Short mmCIF file of C-alpha atoms and ligand atoms in Angstrom, two decimals:
data_model
loop_
_atom_site.label_atom_id
_atom_site.label_comp_id
_atom_site.label_asym_id
_atom_site.label_seq_id
_atom_site.Cartn_x
_atom_site.Cartn_y
_atom_site.Cartn_z
CA MET A 1212 0.00 0.00 0.00
CA ILE A 1213 1.12 3.55 -0.52
CA ILE A 1214 0.04 6.50 1.54
CA ILE A 1215 -0.30 9.77 -0.31
CA MET A 1216 0.21 12.75 1.96
CA LYS A 1217 -1.69 15.99 1.40
CA MET A 1218 0.09 18.80 -0.39
CA GLY A 1219 1.87 20.78 2.28
CA ALA A 1220 1.71 18.02 4.92
CA GLY A 1221 4.28 18.83 7.62
CA GLU A 1222 7.32 16.85 8.69
CA GLU A 1223 5.65 16.01 11.98
CA GLN A 1224 2.64 14.46 10.24
CA ILE A 1225 4.91 12.46 7.94
CA GLN A 1226 6.90 11.16 10.91
CA GLU A 1227 3.72 10.15 12.69
CA VAL A 1228 2.68 8.03 9.73
CA VAL A 1229 6.16 6.50 9.54
CA GLY A 1230 5.99 5.74 13.27
CA GLN A 1231 2.63 4.02 12.85
CA ILE A 1232 3.94 1.92 9.97
CA GLU A 1233 6.96 0.80 11.99
CA GLU A 1234 4.89 0.10 15.06
CA MET A 1235 2.85 -2.32 12.97
CA GLY A 1236 6.05 -4.16 12.03
CA PHE A 1237 6.46 -2.80 8.49
CA ARG A 1238 9.06 -0.62 6.84
CA ALA A 1239 8.33 2.84 5.49
CA HIS A 1240 9.94 4.16 2.30
CA LEU A 1241 9.58 7.84 1.59
CA SER A 1242 9.36 9.31 -1.87
CA CYS A 1243 9.54 13.08 -1.54
CA GLY A 1244 8.21 14.63 -4.74
CA GLU A 1245 8.18 18.33 -5.50
CA GLU A 1246 4.58 18.72 -4.43
CA ARG A 1247 3.90 15.94 -1.99
CA THR A 1248 5.34 13.01 -0.12
CA ILE A 1249 4.35 9.44 -0.85
CA ILE A 1250 5.04 6.79 1.78
CA GLY A 1251 5.34 3.14 0.80
CA VAL A 1252 4.36 0.51 3.35
CA ILE A 1253 6.77 -2.34 2.75
CA GLY A 1254 6.08 -5.84 4.00
CA ASP A 1255 3.12 -8.16 3.68
CA GLU A 1256 0.61 -5.45 4.40
CA ARG A 1257 -2.46 -7.24 3.02
CA LEU A 1258 -3.98 -7.61 6.47
CA VAL A 1259 -3.64 -3.95 7.36
CA SER A 1260 -6.72 -1.83 7.14
CA PRO A 1261 -6.05 1.36 5.15
CA HIS A 1262 -8.40 3.22 7.49
CA VAL A 1263 -5.72 3.28 10.17
CA PHE A 1264 -3.79 5.68 7.96
CA GLU A 1265 -6.67 7.43 6.26
CA LEU A 1266 -7.75 8.83 9.63
CA MET A 1267 -4.35 10.32 10.37
CA GLU A 1268 -3.62 14.00 9.93
CA GLY A 1269 -1.94 15.06 6.73
CA VAL A 1270 -2.97 11.88 4.88
CA GLU A 1271 -4.89 12.42 1.66
CA ARG A 1272 -5.59 8.80 0.70
CA THR A 1273 -4.14 5.32 0.51
CA VAL A 1274 -3.69 3.31 -2.69
CA PRO A 1275 -3.14 -0.44 -2.82
CA ILE A 1276 -0.19 -1.44 -5.02
CA LEU A 1277 -1.41 -4.30 -7.11
CA HIS A 1278 1.97 -5.22 -8.55
CA PRO A 1279 4.28 -7.52 -6.61
CA PHE A 1280 7.03 -4.91 -7.06
CA LYS A 1281 6.41 -1.84 -4.99
CA LEU A 1282 9.38 0.50 -4.73
CA ALA A 1283 10.02 0.03 -8.45
CA SER A 1284 6.45 0.87 -9.40
CA ARG A 1285 5.19 4.14 -10.80
CA ASP A 1286 2.41 4.10 -8.20
CA PHE A 1287 5.05 4.58 -5.55
CA LYS A 1288 7.11 7.11 -7.49
CA PRO A 1289 5.23 8.70 -10.39
CA GLU A 1290 8.09 10.86 -11.65
CA ASP A 1291 11.03 9.38 -13.62
CA THR A 1292 14.16 8.51 -11.70
CA VAL A 1293 17.07 10.49 -13.10
CA ILE A 1294 20.60 9.25 -12.42
CA PRO A 1295 23.38 11.80 -12.90
CA ILE A 1296 26.67 10.30 -14.13
CA ASN A 1297 29.65 12.27 -15.40
CA GLY A 1298 27.63 15.34 -16.35
CA MET A 1299 24.83 13.37 -17.98
CA HIS A 1300 21.39 12.56 -16.68
CA ILE A 1301 20.21 9.03 -17.33
CA GLY A 1302 16.42 8.92 -17.41
CA SER A 1303 15.98 12.47 -18.73
CA ARG A 1304 15.42 13.77 -22.25
CA GLU A 1305 18.93 12.77 -23.32
CA VAL A 1306 19.60 9.24 -24.52
CA VAL A 1307 22.84 8.22 -22.81
CA VAL A 1308 25.21 5.97 -24.74
CA MET A 1309 27.64 3.65 -22.92
CA ALA A 1310 30.15 2.03 -25.21
CA GLY A 1311 33.36 0.04 -25.22
CA PRO A 1312 34.67 -3.48 -25.59
CA CYS A 1313 32.95 -6.54 -24.21
CA ALA A 1314 36.07 -7.31 -22.17
CA VAL A 1315 39.14 -5.38 -21.09
CA GLU A 1316 41.93 -7.21 -22.92
CA SER A 1317 44.90 -4.87 -22.59
CA ARG A 1318 45.73 -1.26 -21.74
CA GLU A 1319 46.28 -0.45 -25.44
CA GLN A 1320 43.00 -2.03 -26.55
CA LEU A 1321 40.98 -0.22 -23.90
CA LEU A 1322 42.68 3.13 -24.35
CA GLU A 1323 42.28 3.10 -28.12
CA THR A 1324 38.59 2.21 -27.80
CA ALA A 1325 38.07 4.79 -25.05
CA TRP A 1326 39.46 7.68 -27.12
CA ALA A 1327 37.42 6.57 -30.12
CA VAL A 1328 34.12 6.44 -28.24
CA LYS A 1329 34.93 9.70 -26.49
CA GLU A 1330 35.55 11.36 -29.83
CA ALA A 1331 32.15 10.13 -30.98
CA GLY A 1332 30.61 12.00 -28.01
CA VAL A 1333 30.29 9.22 -25.42
CA ARG A 1334 31.02 9.82 -21.73
CA ILE A 1335 30.60 6.35 -20.25
CA LEU A 1336 33.00 3.53 -21.12
CA ARG A 1337 31.98 -0.11 -20.76
CA GLY A 1338 34.42 -2.99 -20.36
CA GLY A 1339 34.28 -6.24 -18.41
CA ALA A 1340 37.08 -7.36 -16.10
CA PHE A 1341 35.08 -10.24 -14.65
CA LYS A 1342 33.43 -12.02 -17.58
CA PRO A 1343 30.55 -14.49 -17.19
CA ARG A 1344 31.37 -16.97 -19.98
CA THR A 1345 29.30 -19.97 -20.97
CA SER A 1346 32.45 -22.10 -21.22
CA PRO A 1347 35.06 -22.30 -18.46
CA TYR A 1348 37.67 -22.57 -21.23
CA SER A 1349 36.80 -19.17 -22.75
CA PHE A 1350 38.61 -15.97 -21.73
CA GLN A 1351 37.38 -15.16 -18.23
CA GLY A 1352 38.53 -11.54 -18.09
CA LEU A 1353 41.59 -9.96 -16.50
CA GLY A 1354 40.00 -9.65 -13.05
CA LYS A 1355 41.70 -7.12 -10.78
CA ASP A 1356 44.31 -6.27 -13.45
CA GLY A 1357 41.42 -5.37 -15.75
CA LEU A 1358 40.02 -3.06 -13.08
CA GLU A 1359 43.40 -1.36 -12.79
CA ILE A 1360 43.42 -0.77 -16.55
CA LEU A 1361 39.90 0.67 -16.36
CA ALA A 1362 41.08 3.05 -13.63
CA GLU A 1363 44.07 4.21 -15.70
CA VAL A 1364 41.93 4.79 -18.77
CA LYS A 1365 39.34 6.63 -16.72
CA GLU A 1366 42.06 8.88 -15.32
CA GLU A 1367 43.47 9.57 -18.77
CA THR A 1368 40.23 10.14 -20.68
CA GLY A 1369 37.77 11.36 -18.04
CA LEU A 1370 35.25 8.73 -19.07
CA ALA A 1371 33.04 7.16 -16.40
CA ILE A 1372 33.18 3.36 -16.11
CA VAL A 1373 30.52 0.67 -16.19
CA THR A 1374 31.80 -2.82 -15.45
CA GLU A 1375 30.31 -6.11 -14.33
CA VAL A 1376 30.48 -7.64 -10.89
CA MET A 1377 29.69 -11.35 -10.66
CA ALA A 1378 30.22 -12.29 -7.03
CA PRO A 1379 28.81 -10.64 -3.90
CA GLU A 1380 32.23 -10.75 -2.24
CA ASP A 1381 33.75 -8.76 -5.14
CA VAL A 1382 31.29 -5.87 -4.83
CA PRO A 1383 33.47 -3.71 -2.53
CA LEU A 1384 36.48 -4.20 -4.83
CA VAL A 1385 34.67 -3.46 -8.10
CA ALA A 1386 32.88 -0.51 -6.48
CA CYS A 1387 36.29 1.15 -5.91
CA TYR A 1388 36.87 1.27 -9.68
CA ALA A 1389 33.41 1.59 -11.23
CA ASP A 1390 30.97 4.46 -11.57
CA ILE A 1391 28.19 1.99 -12.43
CA LEU A 1392 28.11 -1.67 -11.39
CA GLN A 1393 26.72 -4.01 -14.02
CA VAL A 1394 24.74 -7.07 -12.96
CA GLY A 1395 24.78 -9.38 -15.97
CA ALA A 1396 21.91 -11.33 -17.48
CA ARG A 1397 23.19 -14.56 -15.96
CA SER A 1398 23.24 -12.99 -12.49
CA MET A 1399 19.85 -11.26 -12.56
CA GLN A 1400 18.45 -13.69 -10.02
CA ASN A 1401 21.59 -14.09 -7.93
CA PHE A 1402 19.82 -12.74 -4.89
CA SER A 1403 22.94 -12.49 -2.71
CA LEU A 1404 24.52 -10.35 -5.42
CA LEU A 1405 21.40 -8.18 -5.64
CA HIS A 1406 21.54 -7.60 -1.88
CA ALA A 1407 25.25 -6.80 -2.08
CA VAL A 1408 24.95 -4.28 -4.91
CA GLY A 1409 21.94 -2.74 -3.16
CA GLU A 1410 24.04 -2.30 -0.05
CA SER A 1411 26.89 -0.73 -2.08
CA LYS A 1412 24.66 2.28 -2.83
CA MET A 1413 26.32 2.51 -6.26
CA PRO A 1414 24.42 3.14 -9.51
CA ILE A 1415 23.46 -0.28 -10.91
CA LEU A 1416 22.89 -1.44 -14.49
CA LEU A 1417 20.68 -4.50 -14.08
CA LYS A 1418 20.44 -6.66 -17.19
CA ARG A 1419 17.39 -8.75 -17.93
CA GLY A 1420 17.99 -12.48 -17.60
CA MET A 1421 17.89 -14.25 -20.93
CA MET A 1422 14.82 -16.22 -19.89
CA SER A 1423 13.26 -13.74 -17.50
CA THR A 1424 9.92 -12.03 -17.68
CA LEU A 1425 9.63 -8.30 -17.17
CA GLU A 1426 8.04 -8.93 -13.79
CA GLU A 1427 11.04 -11.01 -12.74
CA LEU A 1428 13.32 -8.18 -13.87
CA LEU A 1429 11.34 -5.69 -11.81
CA MET A 1430 11.39 -8.00 -8.78
CA ALA A 1431 15.18 -8.23 -9.13
CA ALA A 1432 15.32 -4.42 -9.17
CA GLU A 1433 13.09 -4.42 -6.08
CA TYR A 1434 15.81 -6.30 -4.17
CA ILE A 1435 18.25 -3.49 -4.90
CA LEU A 1436 15.75 -0.72 -4.16
CA SER A 1437 14.86 -2.37 -0.86
CA HIS A 1438 18.34 -1.33 0.34
CA ASP A 1439 17.37 2.28 -0.30
CA ASN A 1440 19.49 2.25 -3.43
CA TYR A 1441 17.33 3.93 -6.03
CA ARG A 1442 20.00 4.43 -8.66
CA VAL A 1443 19.01 1.41 -10.75
CA MET A 1444 18.83 1.18 -14.56
CA LEU A 1445 17.08 -1.72 -16.24
CA CYS A 1446 18.64 -3.16 -19.37
CA GLU A 1447 16.87 -5.10 -22.12
CA ARG A 1448 19.53 -7.24 -23.80
CA GLY A 1449 17.49 -9.77 -25.71
CA ILE A 1450 15.82 -12.95 -24.58
CA ARG A 1451 15.71 -16.53 -25.81
CA THR A 1452 12.70 -17.23 -27.90
CA PHE A 1453 13.21 -20.36 -29.96
CA ASP A 1454 16.14 -21.86 -31.76
CA GLU A 1455 16.63 -18.94 -34.14
CA LYS A 1456 19.94 -19.32 -35.89
CA TYR A 1457 20.23 -15.89 -37.54
CA THR A 1458 20.38 -13.88 -34.33
CA ARG A 1459 21.94 -14.54 -30.92
CA ASN A 1460 18.90 -13.37 -28.95
CA THR A 1461 15.56 -11.73 -29.68
CA LEU A 1462 15.59 -8.13 -28.55
CA ASP A 1463 12.28 -7.39 -26.90
CA ILE A 1464 11.50 -3.86 -28.04
CA ASN A 1465 8.14 -4.14 -26.25
CA ALA A 1466 10.08 -4.09 -23.01
CA VAL A 1467 10.88 -0.39 -23.42
CA PRO A 1468 7.36 1.09 -23.32
CA VAL A 1469 6.03 -1.65 -21.05
CA LEU A 1470 8.71 -1.04 -18.44
CA GLN A 1471 8.41 2.72 -18.74
CA GLY A 1472 4.71 2.39 -17.96
CA LEU A 1473 5.28 0.16 -14.96
CA THR A 1474 8.35 1.74 -13.41
CA HIS A 1475 10.08 5.07 -12.85
CA LEU A 1476 13.52 3.52 -13.44
CA PRO A 1477 15.48 4.33 -16.64
CA VAL A 1478 15.41 1.70 -19.38
CA ILE A 1479 18.58 0.97 -21.35
CA VAL A 1480 18.80 -1.20 -24.48
CA ASP A 1481 21.78 -3.35 -25.45
CA PRO A 1482 21.53 -4.00 -29.20
CA SER A 1483 24.91 -5.80 -29.20
CA HIS A 1484 23.87 -8.79 -27.08
CA GLY A 1485 20.31 -8.34 -28.31
CA THR A 1486 21.32 -9.27 -31.85
CA GLY A 1487 24.78 -10.86 -31.67
CA ARG A 1488 25.74 -9.44 -35.09
CA TRP A 1489 27.40 -6.10 -35.74
CA GLU A 1490 25.37 -5.44 -38.92
CA LEU A 1491 22.17 -5.52 -36.87
CA VAL A 1492 23.37 -3.29 -34.05
CA GLY A 1493 22.67 0.00 -35.87
CA PRO A 1494 19.11 -0.71 -37.02
CA VAL A 1495 18.12 -2.12 -33.64
CA ALA A 1496 19.78 0.75 -31.75
CA LYS A 1497 17.72 3.18 -33.84
CA ALA A 1498 14.55 1.24 -33.10
CA ALA A 1499 15.35 1.41 -29.38
CA VAL A 1500 15.80 5.19 -29.48
CA ALA A 1501 12.60 5.59 -31.49
CA ALA A 1502 10.77 3.43 -28.92
CA GLY A 1503 11.90 5.75 -26.13
CA ALA A 1504 14.91 4.01 -24.55
CA ASP A 1505 16.79 6.15 -22.02
CA GLY A 1506 20.15 4.79 -23.04
CA LEU A 1507 22.13 2.33 -25.12
CA LEU A 1508 24.91 -0.11 -24.26
CA ILE A 1509 27.02 -0.84 -27.33
CA GLU A 1510 30.12 -3.00 -27.81
CA VAL A 1511 32.98 -1.41 -29.73
CA HIS A 1512 36.36 -3.00 -30.48
CA PRO A 1513 39.27 -1.64 -32.55
CA GLU A 1514 39.82 -5.07 -34.11
CA PRO A 1515 36.66 -7.16 -33.70
CA GLN A 1516 38.22 -10.10 -35.55
CA ARG A 1517 40.81 -10.39 -32.75
CA ALA A 1518 38.44 -9.77 -29.84
CA LEU A 1519 38.64 -12.29 -27.00
CA SER A 1520 34.88 -12.13 -26.54
CA ASP A 1521 31.87 -11.00 -28.57
CA GLY A 1522 33.84 -9.88 -31.65
CA ALA A 1523 30.96 -10.79 -33.97
CA GLN A 1524 28.70 -8.17 -32.39
CA SER A 1525 31.31 -5.45 -31.84
CA LEU A 1526 31.38 -2.33 -33.99
CA LYS A 1527 34.62 -0.89 -35.30
CA PRO A 1528 35.18 2.67 -34.03
CA GLU A 1529 34.45 4.32 -37.43
CA ARG A 1530 31.15 2.48 -37.74
CA PHE A 1531 30.27 3.40 -34.18
CA ALA A 1532 30.97 7.10 -34.82
CA GLN A 1533 28.77 6.98 -37.91
CA LEU A 1534 26.00 5.27 -35.94
CA ILE A 1535 26.05 7.99 -33.27
CA LYS A 1536 25.54 10.59 -35.99
CA GLU A 1537 22.56 8.67 -37.33
CA LEU A 1538 21.17 8.14 -33.85
CA ARG A 1539 21.20 11.90 -33.25
CA ARG A 1540 18.72 12.33 -36.08
CA VAL A 1541 16.44 9.58 -34.75
CA ALA A 1542 16.61 11.07 -31.25
CA GLU A 1543 15.71 14.50 -32.60
CA ALA A 1544 12.72 13.05 -34.45
CA VAL A 1545 11.28 11.81 -31.14
CA GLY A 1546 12.12 14.97 -29.20
CA ARG A 1547 15.26 13.66 -27.51
CA GLY A 1548 19.00 14.29 -27.72
CA ILE A 1549 21.99 11.93 -27.52
CA GLY A 1550 24.26 12.31 -24.50
C1 PEP B 2205 28.19 -8.05 -21.36
O1 PEP B 2205 27.63 -6.95 -21.19
O2 PEP B 2205 29.29 -8.18 -21.90
C2 PEP B 2205 27.45 -9.27 -20.98
C3 PEP B 2205 28.07 -10.38 -20.60
O3 PEP B 2205 26.13 -9.11 -21.09
P1 PEP B 2205 24.90 -10.09 -20.70
O4 PEP B 2205 24.99 -10.28 -19.22
O5 PEP B 2205 23.70 -9.32 -21.14
O6 PEP B 2205 25.07 -11.37 -21.47
MN1 MN B 2206 29.70 -8.97 -24.32
#
């Protein structure tokens, strides 16, 4: 249930409602909008009578939240969540592009890619140091050495860093190097990891599991939000449909408007993993922007044919720069800009 306070309700009245919620054994989450405060009652509150709150001073009304996710829902927070990173605002009118290699392979590879994406206008660099690979024999990432390279490149270029964390015990380490922690598709329901990244209070890029419903994605986000960490971005990266051999995954473009209706959290699209083929990245990225995505996550590699992971879906820097130019026109057509 959410409790909507009257416009101009005082701090004392808000605290009384919070006290009542806690006395009943629930947790209160406050969403302080410009005009009014909304208080979420968190817990299994089905047995609580809304009248208890409706009779309190300063309370306008109570609304049951019908979705199983609460803090992530628009009922709880009607206005968009905007996450400022490196001078940009994810979740605002600008479509924020994060780009870089699938994996950090060497200082030279990362630096070359970083300057190229920066020149194209990007301010957030992606690159995995801990790689979740299907085969234990594939390149697993450089681990801590990869994080050190990310830090050097960040220092040199001024780009912010998004990088994956796979294990709950690695969260404090990765958080020292990253500006955004990525939770990969394979980890979306690693609940210990979700608790750990929630506790880190870092901005989180949460990728949709390859066989997860949108509700499961939102419930995963709810774990993070329940630690009072509201800086969460949801990422559609393609799902498994059937044994389609021409694409790696099926990018669910529906996810963009559906999620934006259900939640206040920014929605990012990853056309690289969503398609698995570099020729398809551009068209699908444009579709995502046209559909209203708040950001894009794109893999770029100076020599895709030599990449240690995901070369087939990585754009060469020149193609990436050209795509950004084209995306600017699509963004403009739907009243947005590219950041
Ligand atoms: C990645 O971003 O490189 C990655 C492994 O993505 P996903 O978790 O979506 O497969
Ligand atoms: Mn990848």
